[in-house]
mmCIF file of C-alpha atoms in Angstrom:
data_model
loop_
_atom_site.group_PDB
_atom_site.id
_atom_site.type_symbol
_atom_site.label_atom_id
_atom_site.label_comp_id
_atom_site.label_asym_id
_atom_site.label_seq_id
_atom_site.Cartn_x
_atom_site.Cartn_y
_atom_site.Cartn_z
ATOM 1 C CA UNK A 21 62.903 155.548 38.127
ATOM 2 C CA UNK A 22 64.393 158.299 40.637
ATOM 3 C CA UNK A 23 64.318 161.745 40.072
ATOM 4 C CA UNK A 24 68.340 162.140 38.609
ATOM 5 C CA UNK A 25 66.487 159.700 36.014
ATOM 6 C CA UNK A 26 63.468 161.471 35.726
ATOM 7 C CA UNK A 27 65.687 165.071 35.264
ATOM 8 C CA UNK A 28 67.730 163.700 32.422
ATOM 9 C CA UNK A 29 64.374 163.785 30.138
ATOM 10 C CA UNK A 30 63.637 165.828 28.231
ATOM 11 C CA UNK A 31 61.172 168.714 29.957
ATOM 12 C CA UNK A 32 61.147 172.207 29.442
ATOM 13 C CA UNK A 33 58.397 175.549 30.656
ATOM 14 C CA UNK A 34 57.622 177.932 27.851
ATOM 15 C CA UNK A 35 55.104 180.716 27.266
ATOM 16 C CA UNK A 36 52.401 180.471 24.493
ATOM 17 C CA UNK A 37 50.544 183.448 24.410
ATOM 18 C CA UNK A 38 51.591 184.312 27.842
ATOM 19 C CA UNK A 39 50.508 180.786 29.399
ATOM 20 C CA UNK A 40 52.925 179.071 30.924
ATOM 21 C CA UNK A 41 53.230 175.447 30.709
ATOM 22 C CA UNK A 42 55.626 172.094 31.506
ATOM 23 C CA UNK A 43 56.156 170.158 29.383
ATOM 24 C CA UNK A 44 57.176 166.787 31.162
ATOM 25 C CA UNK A 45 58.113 163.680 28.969
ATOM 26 C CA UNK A 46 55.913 160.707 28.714
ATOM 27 C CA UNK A 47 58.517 158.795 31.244
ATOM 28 C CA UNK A 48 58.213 161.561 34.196
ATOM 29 C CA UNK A 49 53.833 161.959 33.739
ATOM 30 C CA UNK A 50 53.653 158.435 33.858
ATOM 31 C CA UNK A 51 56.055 158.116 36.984
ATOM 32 C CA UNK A 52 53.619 161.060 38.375
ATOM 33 C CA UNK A 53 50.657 159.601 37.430
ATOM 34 C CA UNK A 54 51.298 156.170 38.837
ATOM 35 C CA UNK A 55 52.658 157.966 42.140
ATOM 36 C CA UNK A 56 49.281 160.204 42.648
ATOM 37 C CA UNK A 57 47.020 157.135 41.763
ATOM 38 C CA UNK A 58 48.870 155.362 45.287
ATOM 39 C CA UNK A 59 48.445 158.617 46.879
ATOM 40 C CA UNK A 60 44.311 158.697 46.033
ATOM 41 C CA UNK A 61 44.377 155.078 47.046
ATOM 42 C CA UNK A 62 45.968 155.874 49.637
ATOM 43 C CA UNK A 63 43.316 158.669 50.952
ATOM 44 C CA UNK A 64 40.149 156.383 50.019
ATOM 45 C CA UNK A 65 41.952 154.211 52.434
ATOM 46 C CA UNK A 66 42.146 156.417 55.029
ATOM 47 C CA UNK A 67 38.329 157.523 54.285
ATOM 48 C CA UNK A 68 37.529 153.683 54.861
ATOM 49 C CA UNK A 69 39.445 153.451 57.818
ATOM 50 C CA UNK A 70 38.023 156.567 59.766
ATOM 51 C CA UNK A 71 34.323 155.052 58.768
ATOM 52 C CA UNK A 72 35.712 151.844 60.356
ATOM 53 C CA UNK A 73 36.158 153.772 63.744
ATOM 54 C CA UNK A 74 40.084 152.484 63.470
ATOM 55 C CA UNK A 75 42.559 153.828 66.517
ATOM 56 C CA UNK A 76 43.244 157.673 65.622
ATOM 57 C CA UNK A 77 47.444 156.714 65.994
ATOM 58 C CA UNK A 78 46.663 154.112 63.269
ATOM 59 C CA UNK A 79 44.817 156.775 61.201
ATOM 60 C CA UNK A 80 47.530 159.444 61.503
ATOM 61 C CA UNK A 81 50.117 156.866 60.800
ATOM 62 C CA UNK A 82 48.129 156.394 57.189
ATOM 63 C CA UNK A 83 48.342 160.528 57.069
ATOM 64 C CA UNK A 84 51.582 160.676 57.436
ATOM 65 C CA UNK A 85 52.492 158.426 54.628
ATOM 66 C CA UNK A 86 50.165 160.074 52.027
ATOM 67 C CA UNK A 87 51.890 163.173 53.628
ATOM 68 C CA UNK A 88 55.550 162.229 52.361
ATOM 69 C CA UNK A 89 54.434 160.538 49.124
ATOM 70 C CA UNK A 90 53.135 163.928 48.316
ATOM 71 C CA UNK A 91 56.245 165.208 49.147
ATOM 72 C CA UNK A 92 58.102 162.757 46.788
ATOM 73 C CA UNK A 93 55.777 164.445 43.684
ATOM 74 C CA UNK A 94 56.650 167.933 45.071
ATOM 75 C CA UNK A 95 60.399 166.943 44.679
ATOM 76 C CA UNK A 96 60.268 165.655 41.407
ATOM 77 C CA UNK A 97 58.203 168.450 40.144
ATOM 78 C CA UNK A 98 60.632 171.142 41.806
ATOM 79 C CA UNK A 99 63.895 169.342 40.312
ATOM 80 C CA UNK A 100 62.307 169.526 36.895
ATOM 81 C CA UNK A 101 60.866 172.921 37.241
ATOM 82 C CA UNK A 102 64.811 174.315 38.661
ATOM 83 C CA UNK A 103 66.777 172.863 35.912
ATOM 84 C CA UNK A 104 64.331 173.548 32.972
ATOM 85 C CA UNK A 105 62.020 176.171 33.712
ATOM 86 C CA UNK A 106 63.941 178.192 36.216
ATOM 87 C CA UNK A 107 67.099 178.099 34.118
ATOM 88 C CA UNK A 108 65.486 178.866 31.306
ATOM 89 C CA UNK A 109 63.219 181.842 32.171
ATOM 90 C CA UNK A 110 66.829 183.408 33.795
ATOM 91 C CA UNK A 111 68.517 183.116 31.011
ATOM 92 C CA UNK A 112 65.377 184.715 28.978
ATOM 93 C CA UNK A 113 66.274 187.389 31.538
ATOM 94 C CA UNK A 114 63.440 186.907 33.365
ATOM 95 C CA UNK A 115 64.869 187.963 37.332
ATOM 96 C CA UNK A 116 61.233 187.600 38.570
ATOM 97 C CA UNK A 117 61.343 184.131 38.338
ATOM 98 C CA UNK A 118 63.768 183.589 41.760
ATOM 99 C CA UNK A 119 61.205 185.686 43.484
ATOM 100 C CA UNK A 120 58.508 183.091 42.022
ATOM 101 C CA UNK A 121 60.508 180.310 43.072
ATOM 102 C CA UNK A 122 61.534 181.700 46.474
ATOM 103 C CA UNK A 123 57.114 181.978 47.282
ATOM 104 C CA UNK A 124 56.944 178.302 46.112
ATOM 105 C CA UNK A 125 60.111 177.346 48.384
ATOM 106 C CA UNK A 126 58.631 178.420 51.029
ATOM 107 C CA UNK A 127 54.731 177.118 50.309
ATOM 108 C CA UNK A 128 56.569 173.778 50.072
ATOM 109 C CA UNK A 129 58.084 173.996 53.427
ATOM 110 C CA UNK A 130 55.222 174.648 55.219
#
Protein backbone atom coordinates (compact mmCIF):
# COMPACT_ATOMS: atom_id res chain seq x y z
CA UNK A 1 0.00 0.00 0.00
CA UNK A 2 1.64 3.59 -0.70
CA UNK A 3 1.04 6.45 1.22
CA UNK A 4 -1.90 8.23 -1.38
CA UNK A 5 -3.48 4.73 -0.20
CA UNK A 6 -2.62 4.91 3.20
CA UNK A 7 -4.03 8.92 3.29
CA UNK A 8 -7.40 8.00 1.90
CA UNK A 9 -8.19 6.12 5.41
CA UNK A 10 -9.72 7.17 7.63
CA UNK A 11 -7.27 8.99 10.46
CA UNK A 12 -7.84 11.93 12.34
CA UNK A 13 -5.76 13.91 15.79
CA UNK A 14 -8.12 15.06 18.49
CA UNK A 15 -7.76 16.27 22.08
CA UNK A 16 -9.25 14.28 25.06
CA UNK A 17 -8.69 16.06 28.03
CA UNK A 18 -5.97 18.01 26.48
CA UNK A 19 -4.01 14.79 25.14
CA UNK A 20 -3.49 14.67 21.85
CA UNK A 21 -3.69 11.59 19.92
CA UNK A 22 -3.78 9.87 16.09
CA UNK A 23 -5.88 7.95 15.41
CA UNK A 24 -4.53 5.83 12.37
CA UNK A 25 -6.82 3.05 10.82
CA UNK A 26 -6.10 -0.56 11.25
CA UNK A 27 -4.72 -0.55 7.38
CA UNK A 28 -1.98 2.37 8.00
CA UNK A 29 -0.70 0.71 11.90
CA UNK A 30 -0.41 -2.42 10.30
CA UNK A 31 1.54 -0.98 7.17
CA UNK A 32 3.68 0.83 10.12
CA UNK A 33 4.01 -1.93 12.12
CA UNK A 34 5.17 -4.35 9.48
CA UNK A 35 7.62 -1.48 8.17
CA UNK A 36 9.33 -0.88 11.82
CA UNK A 37 9.50 -4.74 12.46
CA UNK A 38 12.08 -4.72 8.95
CA UNK A 39 13.60 -1.72 10.35
CA UNK A 40 14.44 -3.63 14.02
CA UNK A 41 15.46 -6.55 11.88
CA UNK A 42 17.19 -4.60 10.13
CA UNK A 43 19.35 -3.03 13.20
CA UNK A 44 19.80 -6.60 14.97
CA UNK A 45 21.39 -7.20 11.66
CA UNK A 46 23.63 -4.63 11.72
CA UNK A 47 24.40 -5.48 15.60
CA UNK A 48 25.37 -9.06 14.20
CA UNK A 49 27.35 -7.79 11.56
CA UNK A 50 29.60 -5.27 13.59
CA UNK A 51 30.17 -8.42 16.18
CA UNK A 52 31.19 -10.27 12.98
CA UNK A 53 34.07 -7.66 12.45
CA UNK A 54 32.33 -7.14 8.73
CA UNK A 55 34.12 -4.23 6.37
CA UNK A 56 32.91 -0.77 7.97
CA UNK A 57 31.64 0.30 3.98
CA UNK A 58 29.52 -2.90 4.24
CA UNK A 59 28.25 -1.82 7.71
CA UNK A 60 27.38 1.76 6.70
CA UNK A 61 25.81 0.48 3.58
CA UNK A 62 23.28 -1.58 6.15
CA UNK A 63 22.95 2.10 8.02
CA UNK A 64 22.02 3.72 5.34
CA UNK A 65 19.15 1.54 4.44
CA UNK A 66 17.62 1.41 7.97
CA UNK A 67 18.32 5.22 7.55
CA UNK A 68 15.75 5.71 4.54
CA UNK A 69 13.26 3.05 5.69
CA UNK A 70 12.92 5.27 8.65
CA UNK A 71 12.43 7.92 6.47
CA UNK A 72 9.61 6.08 4.55
CA UNK A 73 7.61 5.88 8.27
CA UNK A 74 8.43 9.60 8.80
CA UNK A 75 6.64 10.28 5.41
CA UNK A 76 3.72 8.40 5.96
CA UNK A 77 3.27 9.67 9.40
CA UNK A 78 3.77 13.44 8.19
CA UNK A 79 1.17 12.96 5.16
CA UNK A 80 -1.35 11.69 7.66
CA UNK A 81 -0.58 14.11 10.36
CA UNK A 82 -0.86 17.35 7.37
CA UNK A 83 -4.11 16.34 5.97
CA UNK A 84 -5.89 15.25 9.25
CA UNK A 85 -4.39 16.69 12.15
CA UNK A 86 -2.90 19.84 10.75
CA UNK A 87 -6.06 20.68 8.83
CA UNK A 88 -8.04 20.04 11.43
CA UNK A 89 -6.46 21.84 14.43
CA UNK A 90 -6.42 25.13 11.73
CA UNK A 91 -9.63 25.01 11.13
CA UNK A 92 -10.33 24.60 15.12
CA UNK A 93 -8.41 27.88 14.85
CA UNK A 94 -5.61 26.62 16.32
CA UNK A 95 -2.55 29.02 14.37
CA UNK A 96 0.02 27.39 16.74
CA UNK A 97 -0.12 24.35 15.04
CA UNK A 98 2.09 25.67 11.69
CA UNK A 99 4.61 26.76 14.22
CA UNK A 100 4.41 23.01 15.63
CA UNK A 101 4.68 21.67 12.32
CA UNK A 102 7.36 24.07 11.05
CA UNK A 103 9.83 22.56 14.50
CA UNK A 104 8.94 19.02 13.24
CA UNK A 105 9.82 20.05 9.47
CA UNK A 106 12.80 20.92 10.32
CA UNK A 107 13.70 17.93 13.09
CA UNK A 108 12.87 15.76 10.06
CA UNK A 109 15.36 17.33 7.84
CA UNK A 110 18.10 17.04 9.89
Amino acid sequence: MDTSEESNNSESCCSINSERKSHHSPEVKKNLASRLNRVEGQIRGIKGLIEKDTYCDDVITQIAAVQSALNGVSKILLEGHLKHCIVERVQEGDKEVVDELLTTIKRLMK
